mmCIF file of C-alpha atoms and ligand atoms in Angstrom:
data_model
loop_
_atom_site.group_PDB
_atom_site.id
_atom_site.type_symbol
_atom_site.label_atom_id
_atom_site.label_comp_id
_atom_site.label_asym_id
_atom_site.label_seq_id
_atom_site.Cartn_x
_atom_site.Cartn_y
_atom_site.Cartn_z
ATOM 1 C CA MET A 228 -15.492 28.471 32.541
ATOM 2 C CA PHE A 229 -11.318 28.664 31.353
ATOM 3 C CA SER A 230 -9.165 27.274 33.775
ATOM 4 C CA LYS A 231 -5.590 29.036 34.645
ATOM 5 C CA ALA A 232 -3.645 27.204 32.783
ATOM 6 C CA ALA A 233 -6.199 27.700 29.449
ATOM 7 C CA LYS A 234 -6.001 31.846 30.231
ATOM 8 C CA ALA A 235 -1.894 31.545 30.479
ATOM 9 C CA ALA A 236 -2.032 29.393 26.972
ATOM 10 C CA ALA A 237 -4.755 32.261 26.195
ATOM 11 C CA VAL A 238 -2.595 35.053 26.610
ATOM 12 C CA VAL A 239 0.244 33.371 25.117
ATOM 13 C CA GLY A 240 -2.168 32.499 22.036
ATOM 14 C CA ILE A 241 -2.016 35.950 21.535
ATOM 15 C CA ALA A 242 0.980 36.737 21.747
ATOM 16 C CA ALA A 243 1.125 33.899 18.591
ATOM 17 C CA LEU A 244 -1.355 35.609 16.810
ATOM 18 C CA ALA A 245 0.320 38.788 16.379
ATOM 19 C CA LEU A 246 3.823 37.095 16.101
ATOM 20 C CA THR A 247 1.814 35.228 12.674
ATOM 21 C CA ALA A 248 0.240 38.731 11.946
ATOM 22 C CA CYS A 249 3.943 39.459 11.046
ATOM 23 C CA GLY A 250 5.061 36.154 9.633
ATOM 24 C CA ARG A 251 2.010 36.716 7.160
ATOM 25 C CA ALA A 252 2.902 40.493 6.294
ATOM 26 C CA ASP A 253 6.805 39.258 5.715
ATOM 27 C CA THR A 254 5.717 36.636 3.145
ATOM 28 C CA GLY A 255 3.707 39.579 1.552
ATOM 29 C CA GLY A 256 0.993 36.764 0.098
ATOM 30 C CA GLY A 257 3.524 34.123 0.319
ATOM 31 C CA THR A 258 3.903 30.937 -1.646
ATOM 32 C CA GLY A 259 0.785 29.106 -0.798
ATOM 33 C CA GLY A 260 1.109 24.923 0.281
ATOM 34 C CA THR A 261 0.477 23.549 3.752
ATOM 35 C CA ALA A 262 2.780 25.928 5.872
ATOM 36 C CA ALA A 263 0.937 29.033 5.892
ATOM 37 C CA ALA A 264 1.445 31.565 8.651
ATOM 38 C CA GLY A 265 1.211 29.111 11.819
ATOM 39 C CA PHE A 266 -1.904 29.462 13.848
ATOM 40 C CA PRO A 267 -2.361 30.533 18.043
ATOM 41 C CA LYS A 268 -0.677 28.796 20.423
ATOM 42 C CA ASP A 269 -3.407 27.602 22.600
ATOM 43 C CA ALA A 270 -5.126 26.278 19.221
ATOM 44 C CA LEU A 271 -7.773 23.361 19.426
ATOM 45 C CA ILE A 272 -5.652 19.862 18.494
ATOM 46 C CA GLY A 273 -8.187 16.736 17.300
ATOM 47 C CA VAL A 274 -6.827 13.842 17.485
ATOM 48 C CA ALA A 275 -9.061 10.655 16.333
ATOM 49 C CA LEU A 276 -8.190 7.212 17.850
ATOM 50 C CA PRO A 277 -9.497 4.338 16.692
ATOM 51 C CA GLN A 278 -11.316 1.588 18.579
ATOM 52 C CA LYS A 279 -9.325 0.135 21.571
ATOM 53 C CA THR A 280 -7.974 -2.874 19.527
ATOM 54 C CA SER A 281 -4.248 -2.736 21.442
ATOM 55 C CA GLU A 282 -2.794 -1.060 24.151
ATOM 56 C CA ASN A 283 -0.573 1.178 22.260
ATOM 57 C CA TRP A 284 -4.213 3.034 21.320
ATOM 58 C CA VAL A 285 -4.879 3.297 25.296
ATOM 59 C CA LEU A 286 -1.800 4.150 26.025
ATOM 60 C CA ALA A 287 -1.655 7.358 22.981
ATOM 61 C CA GLU A 288 -4.915 8.481 24.405
ATOM 62 C CA GLN A 289 -3.060 9.801 27.325
ATOM 63 C CA LEU A 290 0.241 10.841 26.414
ATOM 64 C CA PHE A 291 -2.266 13.088 23.564
ATOM 65 C CA ASN A 292 -4.153 14.780 26.270
ATOM 66 C CA ASP A 293 -0.695 15.405 28.598
ATOM 67 C CA GLY A 294 1.664 16.680 25.816
ATOM 68 C CA LEU A 295 -0.918 18.757 23.708
ATOM 69 C CA LYS A 296 -1.435 20.374 26.693
ATOM 70 C CA GLU A 297 1.933 20.718 27.928
ATOM 71 C CA ALA A 298 2.860 21.892 24.569
ATOM 72 C CA GLY A 299 0.086 24.722 25.529
ATOM 73 C CA PHE A 300 -2.822 23.335 23.117
ATOM 74 C CA LYS A 301 -6.204 22.078 23.962
ATOM 75 C CA ALA A 302 -6.472 18.531 23.067
ATOM 76 C CA ASP A 303 -9.951 16.614 22.015
ATOM 77 C CA VAL A 304 -8.747 13.135 21.792
ATOM 78 C CA GLN A 305 -11.239 10.889 20.877
ATOM 79 C CA PHE A 306 -12.103 7.525 20.835
ATOM 80 C CA ALA A 307 -14.497 5.080 18.204
ATOM 81 C CA ASN A 308 -15.430 2.784 19.816
ATOM 82 C CA GLY A 309 -19.076 1.931 17.790
ATOM 83 C CA GLY A 310 -17.108 1.729 14.473
ATOM 84 C CA VAL A 311 -16.493 4.134 11.822
ATOM 85 C CA SER A 312 -19.412 6.165 11.552
ATOM 86 C CA GLU A 313 -18.261 7.559 15.080
ATOM 87 C CA GLN A 314 -14.977 8.381 14.076
ATOM 88 C CA GLN A 315 -16.308 9.773 11.092
ATOM 89 C CA ASN A 316 -18.981 12.561 13.137
ATOM 90 C CA GLN A 317 -16.621 12.834 15.598
ATOM 91 C CA ILE A 318 -13.695 14.732 12.727
ATOM 92 C CA SER A 319 -16.459 16.693 11.436
ATOM 93 C CA ALA A 320 -17.109 18.072 15.240
ATOM 94 C CA MET A 321 -13.775 18.905 15.402
ATOM 95 C CA VAL A 322 -13.582 21.049 12.154
ATOM 96 C CA THR A 323 -16.633 22.220 13.421
ATOM 97 C CA LYS A 324 -14.603 23.079 16.833
ATOM 98 C CA GLY A 325 -12.069 25.139 15.306
ATOM 99 C CA ALA A 326 -9.337 22.114 15.071
ATOM 100 C CA LYS A 327 -6.388 23.298 13.486
ATOM 101 C CA VAL A 328 -4.684 19.547 13.343
ATOM 102 C CA ILE A 329 -6.426 16.799 12.916
ATOM 103 C CA VAL A 330 -4.672 13.734 14.179
ATOM 104 C CA VAL A 331 -6.066 10.694 12.787
ATOM 105 C CA GLY A 332 -5.811 7.179 13.819
ATOM 106 C CA ALA A 333 -8.474 5.636 11.348
ATOM 107 C CA ILE A 334 -10.792 2.556 11.775
ATOM 108 C CA ASP A 335 -10.700 2.444 7.917
ATOM 109 C CA GLY A 336 -8.196 3.653 6.203
ATOM 110 C CA SER A 337 -10.390 4.759 3.085
ATOM 111 C CA GLN A 338 -14.103 6.084 4.603
ATOM 112 C CA LEU A 339 -12.896 9.438 5.927
ATOM 113 C CA GLY A 340 -12.231 10.829 2.572
ATOM 114 C CA THR A 341 -15.403 13.191 3.229
ATOM 115 C CA GLN A 342 -14.511 14.681 6.771
ATOM 116 C CA LEU A 343 -11.323 15.141 5.644
ATOM 117 C CA ALA A 344 -11.907 17.727 2.688
ATOM 118 C CA GLN A 345 -14.032 19.165 5.507
ATOM 119 C CA ALA A 346 -11.190 19.500 7.691
ATOM 120 C CA LYS A 347 -9.276 20.904 5.077
ATOM 121 C CA SER A 348 -11.175 23.451 3.564
ATOM 122 C CA ALA A 349 -11.573 25.041 6.944
ATOM 123 C CA GLY A 350 -7.473 24.932 6.802
ATOM 124 C CA ALA A 351 -6.717 22.510 9.397
ATOM 125 C CA THR A 352 -3.524 20.045 8.556
ATOM 126 C CA VAL A 353 -3.985 16.335 8.965
ATOM 127 C CA ILE A 354 -1.666 14.301 9.802
ATOM 128 C CA ALA A 355 -1.947 10.198 9.743
ATOM 129 C CA TYR A 356 -1.181 8.861 12.901
ATOM 130 C CA ASP A 357 0.227 5.264 12.725
ATOM 131 C CA ARG A 358 -2.315 4.129 10.421
ATOM 132 C CA LEU A 359 -1.991 5.663 6.371
ATOM 133 C CA VAL A 360 -5.343 7.463 5.146
ATOM 134 C CA LYS A 361 -6.556 6.167 1.731
ATOM 135 C CA ASN A 362 -8.046 7.326 -2.034
ATOM 136 C CA THR A 363 -7.903 11.282 -0.797
ATOM 137 C CA ASP A 364 -5.953 14.330 -0.725
ATOM 138 C CA ALA A 365 -6.801 15.473 2.013
ATOM 139 C CA VAL A 366 -3.929 14.234 4.036
ATOM 140 C CA ASP A 367 -0.742 16.130 4.728
ATOM 141 C CA TYR A 368 1.545 14.022 6.908
ATOM 142 C CA TYR A 369 1.878 10.314 8.011
ATOM 143 C CA VAL A 370 3.402 9.633 10.983
ATOM 144 C CA ALA A 371 4.087 5.828 12.074
ATOM 145 C CA TYR A 372 6.518 3.374 12.555
ATOM 146 C CA ASP A 373 8.097 1.863 9.601
ATOM 147 C CA ASN A 374 5.253 -0.416 9.286
ATOM 148 C CA PHE A 375 6.377 -3.197 6.410
ATOM 149 C CA LYS A 376 9.812 -3.458 8.048
ATOM 150 C CA VAL A 377 7.833 -4.664 11.280
ATOM 151 C CA GLY A 378 6.209 -7.344 8.426
ATOM 152 C CA GLU A 379 9.574 -8.200 7.503
ATOM 153 C CA LEU A 380 10.963 -8.426 11.022
ATOM 154 C CA GLN A 381 8.076 -10.460 12.285
ATOM 155 C CA GLY A 382 8.843 -12.488 8.856
ATOM 156 C CA GLN A 383 12.941 -13.039 10.075
ATOM 157 C CA ALA A 384 11.630 -13.903 13.525
ATOM 158 C CA LEU A 385 9.285 -16.553 12.845
ATOM 159 C CA LEU A 386 12.529 -18.516 10.780
ATOM 160 C CA GLU A 387 14.677 -17.977 12.900
ATOM 161 C CA GLY A 388 12.564 -19.001 16.088
ATOM 162 C CA MET A 389 11.803 -22.284 13.938
ATOM 163 C CA GLN A 390 15.358 -23.430 12.782
ATOM 164 C CA ALA A 391 16.396 -22.361 16.850
ATOM 165 C CA LYS A 392 14.488 -25.267 17.637
ATOM 166 C CA LYS A 393 14.801 -27.149 14.503
ATOM 167 C CA PRO A 394 17.985 -26.470 12.426
ATOM 168 C CA SER A 395 16.322 -27.504 9.216
ATOM 169 C CA GLY A 396 12.544 -27.729 7.460
ATOM 170 C CA PRO A 397 10.736 -27.933 5.788
ATOM 171 C CA TYR A 398 8.030 -26.238 8.659
ATOM 172 C CA ASN A 399 5.169 -26.263 9.254
ATOM 173 C CA ILE A 400 3.269 -23.000 8.942
ATOM 174 C CA GLU A 401 -0.435 -20.955 9.203
ATOM 175 C CA LEU A 402 -0.337 -17.132 8.466
ATOM 176 C CA PHE A 403 -2.918 -14.571 10.048
ATOM 177 C CA ALA A 404 -3.283 -10.866 8.889
ATOM 178 C CA GLY A 405 -4.909 -7.978 10.796
ATOM 179 C CA SER A 406 -7.890 -6.359 9.566
ATOM 180 C CA PRO A 407 -8.516 -5.916 6.188
ATOM 181 C CA ASP A 408 -9.665 -2.060 6.805
ATOM 182 C CA ASP A 409 -7.166 -1.282 8.387
ATOM 183 C CA ALA A 410 -4.373 0.298 6.135
ATOM 184 C CA ASN A 411 -1.312 -1.304 7.687
ATOM 185 C CA ALA A 412 -2.874 -4.986 7.750
ATOM 186 C CA LYS A 413 -2.102 -5.344 3.921
ATOM 187 C CA VAL A 414 1.461 -3.412 4.544
ATOM 188 C CA PHE A 415 2.541 -5.959 7.550
ATOM 189 C CA PHE A 416 1.072 -9.042 5.371
ATOM 190 C CA ASP A 417 3.848 -7.754 2.786
ATOM 191 C CA GLY A 418 6.642 -6.953 4.945
ATOM 192 C CA ALA A 419 6.393 -10.653 6.277
ATOM 193 C CA MET A 420 5.641 -12.115 3.240
ATOM 194 C CA SER A 421 8.699 -10.422 1.242
ATOM 195 C CA VAL A 422 11.017 -12.828 3.256
ATOM 196 C CA LEU A 423 8.298 -15.876 3.901
ATOM 197 C CA LYS A 424 7.609 -15.993 0.047
ATOM 198 C CA PRO A 425 10.701 -17.639 -0.849
ATOM 199 C CA LYS A 426 10.783 -20.153 1.321
ATOM 200 C CA ILE A 427 7.241 -21.178 0.313
ATOM 201 C CA ASP A 428 8.437 -21.516 -3.077
ATOM 202 C CA ASP A 429 11.828 -23.513 -2.501
ATOM 203 C CA GLY A 430 9.900 -25.685 0.045
ATOM 204 C CA THR A 431 11.148 -24.589 3.373
ATOM 205 C CA LEU A 432 7.818 -23.390 4.323
ATOM 206 C CA LYS A 433 4.508 -25.189 3.775
ATOM 207 C CA VAL A 434 1.380 -23.170 4.292
ATOM 208 C CA VAL A 435 -0.501 -26.818 5.448
ATOM 209 C CA SER A 436 -3.704 -25.367 5.176
ATOM 210 C CA GLY A 437 -3.410 -23.775 2.440
ATOM 211 C CA GLN A 438 -4.505 -20.526 2.998
ATOM 212 C CA ALA A 439 -0.969 -18.543 2.079
ATOM 213 C CA THR A 440 -3.342 -14.951 0.641
ATOM 214 C CA PHE A 441 -3.697 -12.276 2.333
ATOM 215 C CA GLU A 442 -7.662 -12.816 1.957
ATOM 216 C CA GLN A 443 -7.656 -15.361 3.863
ATOM 217 C CA ALA A 444 -5.578 -14.901 6.350
ATOM 218 C CA VAL A 445 -7.297 -11.319 7.638
ATOM 219 C CA THR A 446 -8.743 -11.163 11.347
ATOM 220 C CA GLN A 447 -11.599 -8.970 11.107
ATOM 221 C CA GLY A 448 -11.382 -5.663 13.203
ATOM 222 C CA TRP A 449 -8.412 -7.070 14.847
ATOM 223 C CA LYS A 450 -10.442 -9.333 17.339
ATOM 224 C CA ALA A 451 -8.895 -11.712 19.543
ATOM 225 C CA GLU A 452 -11.757 -13.941 19.461
ATOM 226 C CA ASN A 453 -11.611 -14.010 15.197
ATOM 227 C CA ALA A 454 -8.228 -15.298 15.273
ATOM 228 C CA GLN A 455 -8.568 -17.674 18.406
ATOM 229 C CA LYS A 456 -11.572 -19.399 16.303
ATOM 230 C CA ARG A 457 -10.043 -19.657 12.840
ATOM 231 C CA MET A 458 -6.952 -20.875 14.514
ATOM 232 C CA ASP A 459 -9.316 -23.573 15.851
ATOM 233 C CA THR A 460 -10.558 -24.121 12.667
ATOM 234 C CA LEU A 461 -7.118 -24.805 10.846
ATOM 235 C CA LEU A 462 -5.929 -26.908 13.846
ATOM 236 C CA ALA A 463 -9.168 -29.323 13.686
ATOM 237 C CA ALA A 464 -8.752 -29.186 9.579
ATOM 238 C CA ASN A 465 -4.942 -29.980 9.579
ATOM 239 C CA TYR A 466 -3.241 -30.796 12.449
ATOM 240 C CA THR A 467 -4.515 -34.063 13.768
ATOM 241 C CA SER A 468 -1.176 -35.448 12.949
ATOM 242 C CA ALA A 469 1.301 -32.989 11.291
ATOM 243 C CA PRO A 470 2.908 -31.075 13.891
ATOM 244 C CA LEU A 471 2.639 -27.009 13.975
ATOM 245 C CA ASP A 472 6.054 -25.790 13.616
ATOM 246 C CA GLY A 473 5.068 -21.621 13.579
ATOM 247 C CA VAL A 474 2.403 -19.144 13.352
ATOM 248 C CA LEU A 475 2.773 -15.323 11.742
ATOM 249 C CA SER A 476 0.351 -13.058 13.857
ATOM 250 C CA PRO A 477 0.559 -9.649 13.253
ATOM 251 C CA ASN A 478 0.334 -8.078 16.576
ATOM 252 C CA ASP A 479 0.337 -9.730 20.559
ATOM 253 C CA THR A 480 -3.356 -9.643 20.701
ATOM 254 C CA LEU A 481 -3.338 -12.428 18.327
ATOM 255 C CA ALA A 482 -0.895 -13.924 19.520
ATOM 256 C CA ARG A 483 -2.133 -14.701 22.424
ATOM 257 C CA ALA A 484 -5.410 -16.050 21.047
ATOM 258 C CA ILE A 485 -3.767 -18.334 18.584
ATOM 259 C CA ILE A 486 -1.078 -19.172 21.457
ATOM 260 C CA THR A 487 -5.172 -19.816 23.808
ATOM 261 C CA SER A 488 -6.172 -22.198 20.696
ATOM 262 C CA VAL A 489 -3.202 -23.989 20.450
ATOM 263 C CA LYS A 490 -3.331 -24.200 24.168
ATOM 264 C CA SER A 491 -6.628 -25.649 24.392
ATOM 265 C CA ALA A 492 -6.224 -28.050 21.687
ATOM 266 C CA GLY A 493 -3.261 -29.846 23.374
ATOM 267 C CA LYS A 494 -0.298 -29.131 21.152
ATOM 268 C CA PRO A 495 2.673 -28.278 21.853
ATOM 269 C CA ILE A 496 3.206 -23.964 21.645
ATOM 270 C CA PRO A 497 4.823 -23.275 18.123
ATOM 271 C CA VAL A 498 6.705 -19.855 17.139
ATOM 272 C CA VAL A 499 4.455 -17.066 16.801
ATOM 273 C CA THR A 500 5.173 -14.092 16.103
ATOM 274 C CA GLY A 501 3.738 -10.896 17.710
ATOM 275 C CA GLN A 502 3.761 -6.440 17.948
ATOM 276 C CA ASP A 503 3.209 -3.640 20.203
ATOM 277 C CA SER A 504 5.351 -5.162 23.481
ATOM 278 C CA GLU A 505 1.848 -5.578 25.119
ATOM 279 C CA VAL A 506 2.044 -6.497 29.255
ATOM 280 C CA GLU A 507 0.426 -10.254 28.846
ATOM 281 C CA SER A 508 2.699 -10.610 25.724
ATOM 282 C CA VAL A 509 5.883 -9.668 27.241
ATOM 283 C CA LYS A 510 4.902 -11.729 30.257
ATOM 284 C CA SER A 511 4.361 -14.758 27.669
ATOM 285 C CA ILE A 512 7.979 -14.288 25.704
ATOM 286 C CA MET A 513 9.825 -14.172 29.048
ATOM 287 C CA ALA A 514 7.866 -17.622 30.033
ATOM 288 C CA GLY A 515 8.950 -18.899 26.777
ATOM 289 C CA GLU A 516 5.300 -19.264 25.106
ATOM 290 C CA GLN A 517 4.769 -16.281 22.747
ATOM 291 C CA TYR A 518 8.454 -15.764 20.634
ATOM 292 C CA SER A 519 8.449 -12.345 19.361
ATOM 293 C CA THR A 520 7.164 -8.826 19.350
ATOM 294 C CA ILE A 521 7.729 -5.965 17.851
ATOM 295 C CA ASN A 522 8.821 -2.222 20.314
ATOM 296 C CA LYS A 523 7.333 0.451 18.762
ATOM 297 C CA ASP A 524 7.200 2.774 21.593
ATOM 298 C CA THR A 525 4.067 5.277 21.565
ATOM 299 C CA ARG A 526 6.169 7.878 23.576
ATOM 300 C CA ASN A 527 8.155 7.971 20.450
ATOM 301 C CA LEU A 528 5.356 8.101 18.096
ATOM 302 C CA VAL A 529 3.134 10.203 20.101
ATOM 303 C CA LYS A 530 6.288 12.740 20.408
ATOM 304 C CA GLN A 531 6.930 12.909 17.157
ATOM 305 C CA ALA A 532 3.212 13.721 16.201
ATOM 306 C CA ILE A 533 3.271 16.482 18.702
ATOM 307 C CA ASP A 534 6.705 18.119 17.403
ATOM 308 C CA MET A 535 4.953 18.026 14.356
ATOM 309 C CA VAL A 536 2.003 20.392 15.265
ATOM 310 C CA LYS A 537 4.431 22.161 17.544
ATOM 311 C CA GLN A 538 6.505 23.126 13.674
ATOM 312 C CA LEU A 539 3.096 23.583 11.988
ATOM 313 C CA GLN A 540 2.115 25.966 14.795
ATOM 314 C CA SER A 541 4.964 28.162 14.288
ATOM 315 C CA GLY A 542 4.030 28.117 10.650
ATOM 316 C CA GLN A 543 6.492 25.998 9.377
ATOM 317 C CA LYS A 544 6.299 22.390 7.405
ATOM 318 C CA ALA A 545 6.461 19.750 9.556
ATOM 319 C CA SER A 546 9.748 17.120 8.801
ATOM 320 C CA VAL A 547 9.219 14.371 7.335
ATOM 321 C CA ASN A 548 12.182 11.604 6.387
ATOM 322 C CA ASP A 549 10.453 9.776 3.727
ATOM 323 C CA GLU A 550 8.531 11.237 0.774
ATOM 324 C CA LYS A 551 8.312 7.460 -1.580
ATOM 325 C CA SER A 552 6.865 4.739 0.483
ATOM 326 C CA TYR A 553 3.187 5.640 1.342
ATOM 327 C CA ASP A 554 1.486 6.222 -1.888
ATOM 328 C CA ASN A 555 -2.530 6.580 -0.574
ATOM 329 C CA GLY A 556 -4.061 5.844 -4.449
ATOM 330 C CA VAL A 557 -4.099 9.523 -4.660
ATOM 331 C CA LYS A 558 -1.032 11.040 -3.552
ATOM 332 C CA VAL A 559 2.387 9.884 -2.005
ATOM 333 C CA VAL A 560 1.837 11.038 1.696
ATOM 334 C CA PRO A 561 5.286 12.462 3.034
ATOM 335 C CA ALA A 562 6.101 10.174 6.393
ATOM 336 C CA TYR A 563 7.859 10.507 9.318
ATOM 337 C CA LEU A 564 9.023 7.066 10.214
ATOM 338 C CA LEU A 565 10.411 5.836 12.456
ATOM 339 C CA PRO A 566 12.208 2.375 13.148
ATOM 340 C CA PRO A 567 10.446 -0.738 14.722
ATOM 341 C CA VAL A 568 12.853 -3.304 16.941
ATOM 342 C CA ILE A 569 12.153 -6.637 16.750
ATOM 343 C CA VAL A 570 12.118 -8.193 20.793
ATOM 344 C CA THR A 571 12.815 -11.970 21.263
ATOM 345 C CA LYS A 572 13.407 -13.266 25.276
ATOM 346 C CA ALA A 573 17.036 -12.710 24.407
ATOM 347 C CA ASN A 574 17.106 -9.114 24.065
ATOM 348 C CA ALA A 575 13.992 -8.044 26.093
ATOM 349 C CA LYS A 576 15.925 -6.619 28.983
ATOM 350 C CA GLU A 577 18.332 -4.274 26.688
ATOM 351 C CA ALA A 578 14.880 -3.463 24.133
ATOM 352 C CA TYR A 579 12.159 -2.414 27.039
ATOM 353 C CA ALA A 580 15.585 -0.903 29.520
ATOM 354 C CA ASN A 581 13.709 2.445 29.402
ATOM 355 C CA ASP A 582 10.596 1.471 29.655
ATOM 356 C CA PRO A 583 9.188 2.065 33.570
ATOM 357 C CA THR A 584 6.681 -0.755 33.028
ATOM 358 C CA LEU A 585 8.201 -3.300 31.151
ATOM 359 C CA SER A 586 11.446 -3.379 32.130
ATOM 360 C CA GLN A 587 10.084 -4.921 35.605
ATOM 361 C CA LEU A 588 9.016 -7.572 33.596
ATOM 362 C CA THR A 589 12.465 -9.053 32.490
ATOM 363 C CA GLN A 590 14.591 -8.810 35.531
HETATM 364 C C1 BGC B 286 -1.018 -1.120 14.805
HETATM 365 C C2 BGC B 286 -0.678 -2.313 15.335
HETATM 366 C C3 BGC B 286 -1.816 -2.550 16.721
HETATM 367 C C4 BGC B 286 -2.937 -2.685 15.568
HETATM 368 C C5 BGC B 286 -4.433 -3.397 16.414
HETATM 369 C C6 BGC B 286 -2.431 -1.357 13.462
HETATM 370 O O1 BGC B 286 -2.965 -0.587 12.863
HETATM 371 O O2 BGC B 286 -0.011 -0.561 13.924
HETATM 372 O O3 BGC B 286 0.351 -1.701 16.230
HETATM 373 O O4 BGC B 286 -1.524 -3.815 16.767
HETATM 374 O O5 BGC B 286 -3.414 -1.605 14.554
HETATM 375 O O6 BGC B 286 -4.622 -2.298 17.095
#
């Protein structure tokens, strides 16, 4: 039933158990908190991923499987393409199977409270991955690229891209946001608006449709077809004669949908932002179509999450570098935030130098 590797890991696990027992004796009852006495080195680690709405999630699956196994753990990595209830069931199953850490990339950050509470009472540690889990105290850590910063960089890129084409405004723009059930979507939008709103207020930027709130800009399910449809409608209603200078797009999948819409309306391509460094978008940037993307190297984020799991395994607390920014409505979740990098055609070669796939596209 077990592979050789799993058996070897089990032996290591027994040794770890012995160590763990010593650790417990040393602390003599301990001080409590999330960093108890660790857990066996071959423990089961659950990773609940959302739908495959962008390439980064697909990359994460492989990286978690490989990285956790390489570290000696058993990995249970699941996608929930069927939606929220499927993800809820997957997390419950991970708890039943005895997962010691559950890493969650939530589809809907506010609908996992019950399952994560089960995880906590079974003694598991919960790490929110990439997306924050909201309105529950049953989340111990958050690991992500700094989402507000992503939005700020997108807002700045939009301005700079338009200024490079036409030195002074006013500029006509439209705004797109991500899926409202994903806690990140509002943070990206708020980050971008922290840069754009003052320019809207002083007249440098004009949202011609008037649709400038998050609620008006959202794209359900992060679906390309929804963004494309909304762009078609915006163009038909507002841009039969007026030029469109720029579009704030929260990620690459939606950026390409927006560009498709503009092209099929026979309009010149405006400055369009993005995020994720997806292969097709990097190609588009190199071809001079999409203006920018964000590099949030999935390899580094998964590595950071696995490092946190290893720290927990050995009985330490996981490292964090931010204990103030991510209030989930019930608690401020201690976070480890990585820095996102803005990429345009001008710095793509340098930005992807260490990425074996993307560096091929920037030669
Ligand atoms: C991620 C983005 C991604 C989006 C859609 C967000 O939560 O942070 O990188 O583009 O989900 O998959």
